[in-house]
Tab-separated table of C-alpha atoms and ligand atoms in Angstrom:
chain	number	residue	atom	x	y	z
A	645	UNK	CA	42.696	63.810	194.033
A	646	UNK	CA	44.681	62.709	197.004
A	647	UNK	CA	44.646	66.388	198.272
A	648	UNK	CA	40.811	66.445	198.093
A	649	UNK	CA	40.623	63.058	199.892
A	650	UNK	CA	42.881	64.332	202.708
A	651	UNK	CA	40.802	67.398	203.002
A	652	UNK	CA	37.578	65.480	203.110
A	653	UNK	CA	39.144	63.162	205.775
A	654	UNK	CA	40.289	66.070	207.794
A	655	UNK	CA	36.782	67.764	207.695
A	656	UNK	CA	35.055	64.581	208.838
A	657	UNK	CA	37.619	64.347	211.777
A	658	UNK	CA	36.923	67.972	212.782
A	659	UNK	CA	33.086	67.170	212.427
A	660	UNK	CA	33.323	64.097	214.514
A	661	UNK	CA	35.329	65.821	217.174
A	662	UNK	CA	32.820	68.823	217.213
A	663	UNK	CA	29.991	66.218	217.569
A	664	UNK	CA	31.595	64.386	220.499
A	665	UNK	CA	32.639	67.663	222.171
A	666	UNK	CA	29.134	69.174	221.858
A	667	UNK	CA	27.512	65.954	223.090
A	668	UNK	CA	29.810	66.032	226.129
A	669	UNK	CA	29.064	69.622	226.754
A	670	UNK	CA	25.262	68.969	226.413
A	671	UNK	CA	25.394	66.192	228.931
A	672	UNK	CA	27.505	68.330	231.264
A	673	UNK	CA	25.023	71.162	230.820
A	674	UNK	CA	22.047	68.928	231.644
A	675	UNK	CA	23.765	67.485	234.811
A	676	UNK	CA	24.811	71.012	235.882
A	677	UNK	CA	21.257	72.348	235.290
A	678	UNK	CA	19.907	69.491	237.379
A	679	UNK	CA	22.473	70.129	240.161
A	680	UNK	CA	21.431	73.741	240.239
A	681	UNK	CA	17.765	72.878	240.439
A	682	UNK	CA	18.293	70.467	243.216
A	683	UNK	CA	20.543	72.903	245.181
A	684	UNK	CA	18.060	75.678	244.691
A	685	UNK	CA	14.933	73.531	245.570
A	686	UNK	CA	16.902	72.348	248.800
A	687	UNK	CA	17.451	75.930	249.722
A	688	UNK	CA	13.895	76.739	249.023
A	689	UNK	CA	12.674	73.773	251.272
A	690	UNK	CA	14.787	74.915	254.119
A	691	UNK	CA	13.671	78.519	253.903
A	692	UNK	CA	10.009	77.547	253.735
A	693	UNK	CA	10.378	74.963	256.491
A	694	UNK	CA	11.865	77.664	258.715
A	695	UNK	CA	8.795	79.762	258.140
A	696	UNK	CA	6.478	76.593	258.290
A	697	UNK	CA	4.963	77.192	254.912
A	698	UNK	CA	4.284	73.600	253.996
A	699	UNK	CA	3.394	70.424	255.501
A	700	UNK	CA	5.119	67.266	254.180
A	701	UNK	CA	7.058	66.660	250.874
A	702	UNK	CA	3.973	66.359	248.656
A	703	UNK	CA	2.588	69.739	249.888
A	704	UNK	CA	6.118	71.400	249.251
A	705	UNK	CA	6.013	70.192	245.653
A	706	UNK	CA	2.679	71.853	245.023
A	707	UNK	CA	3.732	75.272	246.427
A	708	UNK	CA	3.983	78.069	244.051
A	709	UNK	CA	7.759	78.853	244.614
A	710	UNK	CA	8.634	75.174	244.003
A	711	UNK	CA	6.487	74.997	240.883
A	712	UNK	CA	8.094	78.199	239.524
A	713	UNK	CA	11.477	76.680	240.157
A	714	UNK	CA	10.560	73.382	238.463
A	715	UNK	CA	9.114	75.317	235.511
A	716	UNK	CA	12.347	77.220	235.077
A	717	UNK	CA	14.340	74.129	235.362
A	718	UNK	CA	12.284	72.486	232.543
A	719	UNK	CA	12.481	75.580	230.332
A	720	UNK	CA	16.196	75.443	230.675
A	721	UNK	CA	16.274	71.760	229.843
A	722	UNK	CA	14.317	72.525	226.576
A	723	UNK	CA	16.535	75.259	225.797
A	724	UNK	CA	19.724	72.985	226.077
A	725	UNK	CA	17.865	70.438	223.855
A	726	UNK	CA	16.875	73.136	221.391
A	727	UNK	CA	20.423	74.421	221.127
A	728	UNK	CA	21.790	70.930	220.634
A	729	UNK	CA	19.190	70.223	217.899
A	730	UNK	CA	20.020	73.480	216.027
A	731	UNK	CA	23.736	72.733	216.267
A	732	UNK	CA	23.291	69.183	214.944
A	733	UNK	CA	20.949	70.294	212.061
A	734	UNK	CA	23.523	73.140	211.130
A	735	UNK	CA	26.205	70.474	211.219
A	736	UNK	CA	24.388	68.039	209.056
A	737	UNK	CA	23.680	70.852	206.526
A	738	UNK	CA	27.355	71.844	206.618
A	739	UNK	CA	28.474	68.285	205.916
A	740	UNK	CA	25.934	67.973	203.122
A	741	UNK	CA	27.419	71.189	201.563
A	742	UNK	CA	30.980	70.034	202.007
A	743	UNK	CA	30.126	66.589	200.404
A	744	UNK	CA	28.312	68.188	197.520
A	745	UNK	CA	31.164	70.612	196.949
A	746	UNK	CA	33.625	67.789	197.180
A	747	UNK	CA	31.656	65.659	194.677
A	748	UNK	CA	31.399	68.545	192.137
A	749	UNK	CA	35.031	69.275	192.465
A	750	UNK	CA	35.938	65.645	191.782
A	751	UNK	CA	33.776	65.542	188.870
A	752	UNK	CA	35.143	68.727	187.409
A	753	UNK	CA	38.692	67.421	188.010
A	754	UNK	CA	37.798	64.131	186.267
A	755	UNK	CA	36.139	66.009	183.284
A	756	UNK	CA	39.209	68.390	182.954
A	757	UNK	CA	41.333	65.265	182.906
A	758	UNK	CA	39.075	63.640	180.292
A	759	UNK	CA	39.013	66.740	178.249
A	760	UNK	CA	42.900	67.186	178.198
A	761	UNK	CA	43.180	63.540	177.169
A	762	UNK	CA	40.696	63.732	174.390
A	763	UNK	CA	41.777	67.147	173.110
A	764	UNK	CA	45.411	66.037	173.067
A	765	UNK	CA	44.376	62.973	171.013
A	766	UNK	CA	41.974	64.895	168.741
A	767	UNK	CA	44.732	67.597	168.014
A	768	UNK	CA	47.561	65.230	167.569
A	769	UNK	CA	45.975	62.623	165.334
A	770	UNK	CA	45.092	64.923	162.371
A	771	UNK	CA	48.318	66.711	162.667
A	772	UNK	CA	50.215	63.435	162.430
A	773	UNK	CA	48.192	62.350	159.473
A	774	UNK	CA	48.836	65.604	157.555
A	775	UNK	CA	52.380	65.472	158.414
A	776	UNK	CA	52.682	61.881	157.029
A	777	UNK	CA	50.800	62.971	153.912
A	778	UNK	CA	53.085	65.762	153.210
A	779	UNK	CA	56.136	63.593	153.944
A	780	UNK	CA	54.916	61.075	151.390
A	781	UNK	CA	54.574	63.850	148.789
A	782	UNK	CA	58.056	65.065	149.557
A	783	UNK	CA	59.729	61.662	149.390
A	784	UNK	CA	57.967	59.855	146.589
A	785	UNK	CA	56.710	60.441	142.945
A	786	UNK	CA	52.952	59.561	143.196
A	787	UNK	CA	50.622	58.494	140.515
A	788	UNK	CA	47.767	61.011	139.933
A	789	UNK	CA	45.107	58.773	141.605
A	790	UNK	CA	47.443	58.197	144.611
A	791	UNK	CA	47.988	61.937	144.955
A	792	UNK	CA	44.276	62.567	144.823
A	793	UNK	CA	43.520	59.936	147.526
A	794	UNK	CA	46.155	61.513	149.663
A	795	UNK	CA	44.979	65.063	149.128
A	796	UNK	CA	41.340	64.078	150.015
A	797	UNK	CA	42.408	62.453	153.235
A	798	UNK	CA	44.558	65.459	154.111
A	799	UNK	CA	41.623	67.783	153.492
A	800	UNK	CA	39.477	65.641	155.648
A	801	UNK	CA	41.943	65.692	158.488
A	802	UNK	CA	42.250	69.548	158.035
A	803	UNK	CA	38.456	69.649	158.270
A	804	UNK	CA	38.534	67.805	161.487
A	805	UNK	CA	41.007	70.152	162.964
A	806	UNK	CA	38.988	73.132	161.683
A	807	UNK	CA	35.890	71.790	163.311
A	808	UNK	CA	37.582	71.059	166.595
A	809	UNK	CA	38.996	74.581	166.778
A	810	UNK	CA	35.661	75.930	165.860
A	811	UNK	CA	33.996	74.130	168.651
A	812	UNK	CA	36.624	75.286	171.062
A	813	UNK	CA	36.290	78.842	170.031
A	814	UNK	CA	32.335	78.631	170.096
A	815	UNK	CA	32.447	77.056	173.531
A	816	UNK	CA	34.650	79.775	174.880
A	817	UNK	CA	32.408	82.448	173.278
A	818	UNK	CA	29.350	80.705	174.818
A	819	UNK	CA	30.945	80.853	178.243
A	820	UNK	CA	31.312	84.673	178.057
A	821	UNK	CA	28.949	86.572	175.901
A	822	UNK	CA	27.313	84.700	173.023
A	823	UNK	CA	25.075	87.013	171.054
A	824	UNK	CA	23.000	85.204	168.495
A	825	UNK	CA	22.569	86.926	165.284
A	826	UNK	CA	18.817	86.408	164.395
A	827	UNK	CA	17.850	86.397	160.856
A	828	UNK	CA	15.267	84.918	158.623
A	829	UNK	CA	15.960	81.303	157.713
A	830	UNK	CA	14.238	79.260	155.087
A	831	UNK	CA	13.918	76.032	156.887
A	832	UNK	CA	13.393	73.447	154.291
A	833	UNK	CA	16.438	74.768	152.292
A	834	UNK	CA	18.742	74.820	155.384
A	835	UNK	CA	17.574	71.438	156.731
A	836	UNK	CA	17.902	69.648	153.401
A	837	UNK	CA	21.432	71.299	153.062
A	838	UNK	CA	22.631	69.993	156.321
A	839	UNK	CA	21.202	66.495	155.831
A	840	UNK	CA	22.716	66.215	152.430
A	841	UNK	CA	26.079	67.456	153.854
A	842	UNK	CA	25.850	64.848	156.734
A	843	UNK	CA	24.958	62.055	154.276
A	844	UNK	CA	27.890	63.033	152.144
A	845	UNK	CA	30.193	63.043	155.186
A	846	UNK	CA	28.934	59.704	156.463
A	847	UNK	CA	28.177	57.697	153.387
A	848	UNK	CA	27.818	54.428	155.591
A	849	UNK	CA	25.014	55.835	157.694
A	850	UNK	CA	21.411	55.707	156.707
A	851	UNK	CA	19.645	59.148	157.383
A	852	UNK	CA	16.007	59.204	156.909
A	853	UNK	CA	14.631	62.822	157.008
A	854	UNK	CA	11.067	63.897	156.964
A	855	UNK	CA	11.181	67.617	156.135
A	856	UNK	CA	7.572	69.091	155.176
A	857	UNK	CA	8.204	71.487	152.298
A	858	UNK	CA	5.643	73.908	153.612
A	859	UNK	CA	7.638	74.774	156.937
A	860	UNK	CA	7.632	78.449	157.464
A	861	UNK	CA	10.763	80.400	157.927
A	862	UNK	CA	12.201	80.812	161.388
A	863	UNK	CA	14.113	83.703	163.087
A	864	UNK	CA	17.271	82.271	164.313
A	865	UNK	CA	21.138	82.321	164.339
A	866	UNK	CA	21.954	80.520	161.133
A	867	UNK	CA	25.479	79.130	162.377
A	868	UNK	CA	23.906	78.265	165.685
A	869	UNK	CA	21.122	76.269	164.072
A	870	UNK	CA	23.598	74.486	161.764
A	871	UNK	CA	25.745	73.670	164.731
A	872	UNK	CA	22.772	72.239	166.731
A	873	UNK	CA	21.817	70.073	163.796
A	874	UNK	CA	25.261	68.807	162.904
A	875	UNK	CA	26.255	68.105	166.439
A	876	UNK	CA	23.068	66.100	167.110
A	877	UNK	CA	23.316	64.101	163.883
A	878	UNK	CA	26.951	63.460	164.190
A	879	UNK	CA	26.410	62.206	167.737
A	880	UNK	CA	23.627	59.944	166.661
A	881	UNK	CA	25.986	58.456	164.122
A	882	UNK	CA	28.971	58.298	166.441
A	883	UNK	CA	27.101	56.565	169.253
A	884	UNK	CA	25.487	53.950	166.951
A	885	UNK	CA	26.915	50.688	165.701
A	886	UNK	CA	27.701	50.521	161.926
A	887	UNK	CA	25.631	50.998	159.958
A	888	UNK	CA	23.946	53.716	161.868
A	889	UNK	CA	20.217	54.401	161.195
A	890	UNK	CA	19.149	57.984	162.022
A	891	UNK	CA	15.659	59.564	161.857
A	892	UNK	CA	15.192	63.227	161.388
A	893	UNK	CA	11.724	64.649	161.685
A	894	UNK	CA	10.215	67.933	162.236
A	895	UNK	CA	6.801	69.578	163.052
A	896	UNK	CA	5.375	73.045	162.463
A	897	UNK	CA	4.029	73.584	166.014
A	898	UNK	CA	1.932	76.768	166.800
A	899	UNK	CA	4.658	78.567	168.771
A	900	UNK	CA	7.753	76.478	168.102
A	901	UNK	CA	9.623	74.731	165.436
A	902	UNK	CA	9.938	71.191	166.825
A	903	UNK	CA	12.391	68.639	165.504
A	904	UNK	CA	13.880	65.251	166.634
A	905	UNK	CA	17.015	63.286	165.897
A	906	UNK	CA	16.354	59.665	166.706
A	907	UNK	CA	19.071	56.838	166.705
A	908	UNK	CA	19.206	53.107	167.387
A	909	UNK	CA	22.622	53.392	169.175
A	910	UNK	CA	23.896	52.714	172.561
A	911	UNK	CA	21.452	54.948	174.328
A	912	UNK	CA	21.873	57.138	177.468
A	913	UNK	CA	21.065	55.970	180.982
A	914	UNK	CA	18.705	58.100	183.002
A	915	UNK	CA	21.360	59.191	185.408
A	916	UNK	CA	23.500	60.524	182.612
A	917	UNK	CA	20.805	62.261	180.630
A	918	UNK	CA	21.168	65.693	182.600
A	919	UNK	CA	24.927	65.623	182.711
A	920	UNK	CA	25.720	65.098	179.065
A	921	UNK	CA	24.932	68.891	178.485
A	922	UNK	CA	27.736	69.912	180.893
A	923	UNK	CA	30.934	71.339	179.342
A	924	UNK	CA	33.531	68.627	178.753
A	925	UNK	CA	31.342	65.925	180.042
A	926	UNK	CA	31.552	62.445	178.292
A	927	UNK	CA	30.090	59.349	179.391
A	928	UNK	CA	32.528	56.656	180.681
A	929	UNK	CA	36.300	57.019	181.000
A	930	UNK	CA	38.809	58.407	178.463
A	931	UNK	CA	41.162	55.493	178.989
A	932	UNK	CA	38.501	52.953	177.910
A	933	UNK	CA	36.344	54.877	175.532
A	934	UNK	CA	36.514	54.165	171.783
A	935	UNK	CA	34.679	57.167	170.248
A	936	UNK	CA	36.410	60.395	169.624
A	937	UNK	CA	35.136	63.591	171.087
A	938	UNK	CA	35.745	66.368	173.477
A	939	UNK	CA	32.569	66.660	175.480
A	940	UNK	CA	31.779	70.078	173.948
A	941	UNK	CA	29.124	69.247	171.355
A	942	UNK	CA	26.042	69.008	173.551
A	943	UNK	CA	27.097	71.808	175.766
A	944	UNK	CA	27.313	74.037	172.742
A	945	UNK	CA	23.823	72.794	171.458
A	946	UNK	CA	22.255	73.347	174.847
A	947	UNK	CA	23.740	76.860	175.147
A	948	UNK	CA	22.679	77.830	171.583
A	949	UNK	CA	19.083	76.429	172.224
A	950	UNK	CA	18.982	78.489	175.504
A	951	UNK	CA	20.137	81.621	173.655
A	952	UNK	CA	17.096	81.135	171.338
A	953	UNK	CA	14.725	80.725	174.414
A	954	UNK	CA	14.200	77.066	173.281
A	955	UNK	CA	14.206	73.755	174.924
A	956	UNK	CA	16.139	70.493	174.411
A	957	UNK	CA	15.292	67.164	175.804
A	958	UNK	CA	16.644	63.613	175.582
A	959	UNK	CA	14.541	60.501	175.854
A	960	UNK	CA	15.053	56.745	175.359
A	961	UNK	CA	14.274	55.404	171.877
A	962	UNK	CA	12.419	52.062	171.600
A	963	UNK	CA	13.733	49.402	171.531
A	964	UNK	CA	17.114	51.027	171.963
A	965	UNK	CA	19.042	54.339	171.267
A	966	UNK	CA	18.054	57.988	172.075
A	967	UNK	CA	15.847	60.703	170.788
A	968	UNK	CA	17.105	64.250	171.135
A	969	UNK	CA	14.205	66.756	170.550
A	970	UNK	CA	14.446	70.573	170.240
A	971	UNK	CA	11.925	73.287	170.419
A	972	UNK	CA	12.656	76.706	168.999
A	973	UNK	CA	10.314	79.716	169.027
A	974	UNK	CA	9.477	80.906	165.691
A	975	UNK	CA	10.096	84.471	166.439
A	976	UNK	CA	12.511	86.104	168.857
B	1329	ADP	P1	31.369	64.292	172.553
B	1329	ADP	O1	30.558	63.560	171.498
B	1329	ADP	O2	32.495	65.055	171.901
B	1329	ADP	O3	31.966	63.312	173.663
B	1329	ADP	P2	29.006	65.704	173.436
B	1329	ADP	O4	28.939	66.899	174.311
B	1329	ADP	O5	28.549	65.725	172.072
B	1329	ADP	O6	30.549	65.389	173.398
B	1329	ADP	O7	28.265	64.495	174.049
B	1329	ADP	C1	28.491	64.164	175.535
B	1329	ADP	C2	28.384	62.770	175.762
B	1329	ADP	O8	27.010	62.381	175.634
B	1329	ADP	C3	29.201	61.797	174.785
B	1329	ADP	O9	30.519	61.687	175.125
B	1329	ADP	C4	28.395	60.558	174.773
B	1329	ADP	O10	28.799	59.654	175.830
B	1329	ADP	C5	26.921	61.070	175.133
B	1329	ADP	N1	26.053	61.061	173.946
B	1329	ADP	C6	25.802	62.199	173.129
B	1329	ADP	N2	24.857	61.907	172.075
B	1329	ADP	C7	24.597	60.589	172.294
B	1329	ADP	C8	23.796	59.617	171.485
B	1329	ADP	N3	23.125	60.014	170.372
B	1329	ADP	N4	23.730	58.365	171.937
B	1329	ADP	C9	24.428	57.874	173.032
B	1329	ADP	N5	25.264	58.836	173.730
B	1329	ADP	C10	25.355	60.043	173.391
C-alpha cells in the first residue's frame, strides 16, 4: 500500500512540475511571439516610411502588409493557446487514468488480502474441528449417541471443506475455460430437490418456495444451475438475521426461465450492487465481518449465468433485504 501511495505522490509531483513548466513556457512563447510581432511591425513601419507608403499611425495600421503581419501574429497566438489546451486535456486524461488504475489496484490488493484472511479461516476451522473430533475418538470411550453426534458434526465440517474446495476449483475453471454441459433438466424436480436440501441444511430458516408443477424443462448445465440456486439461497440465509425468511419464486416466461430469491436481510447498498459479482469481493472489512465466506459465490453465479447467456440482477426488497433475480433462456 505504501508503495502505491509513494508512486501516486511521485506521479502527482511530476504532473505538477509539468504543468508549471508548461505554463511558464506558454507565457514565454506568448511574450516572444509578441516581441517578434512588435519588432517586425517596427521594421515594416521604417521600410514603408522610407518609401512614404502611409500617412500617420492609423493609416499604417490599415495597410495590407501590416494587416497580414497582425493576422499572422493572431494565428500564432491561437496556435500556442491550442497547443496548451491539447496538452492540458491530455494531462487531465492521463491523471484520470492513473487515478483509476491506482484505485483498481488498491481495491484488488484489499480484495486479495480479504480473500487470504477469509480462506485461511475457512480452511483452518473445519480442519481444527475434524482434528478435535478424531482426537476425542482416540482418547475416550464414547457412548453410541455421543459418537453419532461427533460423527455428524465431523461430516458437516468435511462437507464445508468439500464445498469450499469445489468453489475454489470452479472459480479457477471459470477464469480460464468453463464449458457448460447443456442437458435437458426437469425443472420442478431439480428445484424441489435443491429447496428440500437447503431446508434440511438450514432447519432454522424458513424457505417459502413457489414452484409451478407445469414448468417446462430447460437446457442447462445441471451442476451450474444447482450452484446458482444454492449460492443465492445460502447467501440469502447468511445475510439475514435469525430466523431467516427466504422466498423463492419462478415464472415461465416466453423466452426465459425467470426466478427470484428474496430475503429480508441486511440488504445491499446501491454502490455495492455491481461490485458484489467481482471475484473475492466481500462488502466491508474482513477484520470486522461476522459472516463466513470467500467472496467467490456471486462471482461463480454471475459467470455461470453468463455462460448460459442469461442475466442476473439485484434489487432492494421492501421494507428491507435484497432480491436476486435470474433469467435463463430455455434453449441454448
Ligand atoms: P461470500 O458470501 O462468500 O462473502 P459472495 O460472492 O457470495 O461471497 O457474496 C459477495 C458479497 O455480497 C458478500 O460478502 C456479501 O457482503 C454480499 N451479499 C451477497 N448476497 C447477499 C444478500 N442476500 N444480502 C446481503 N448481502 C449479500
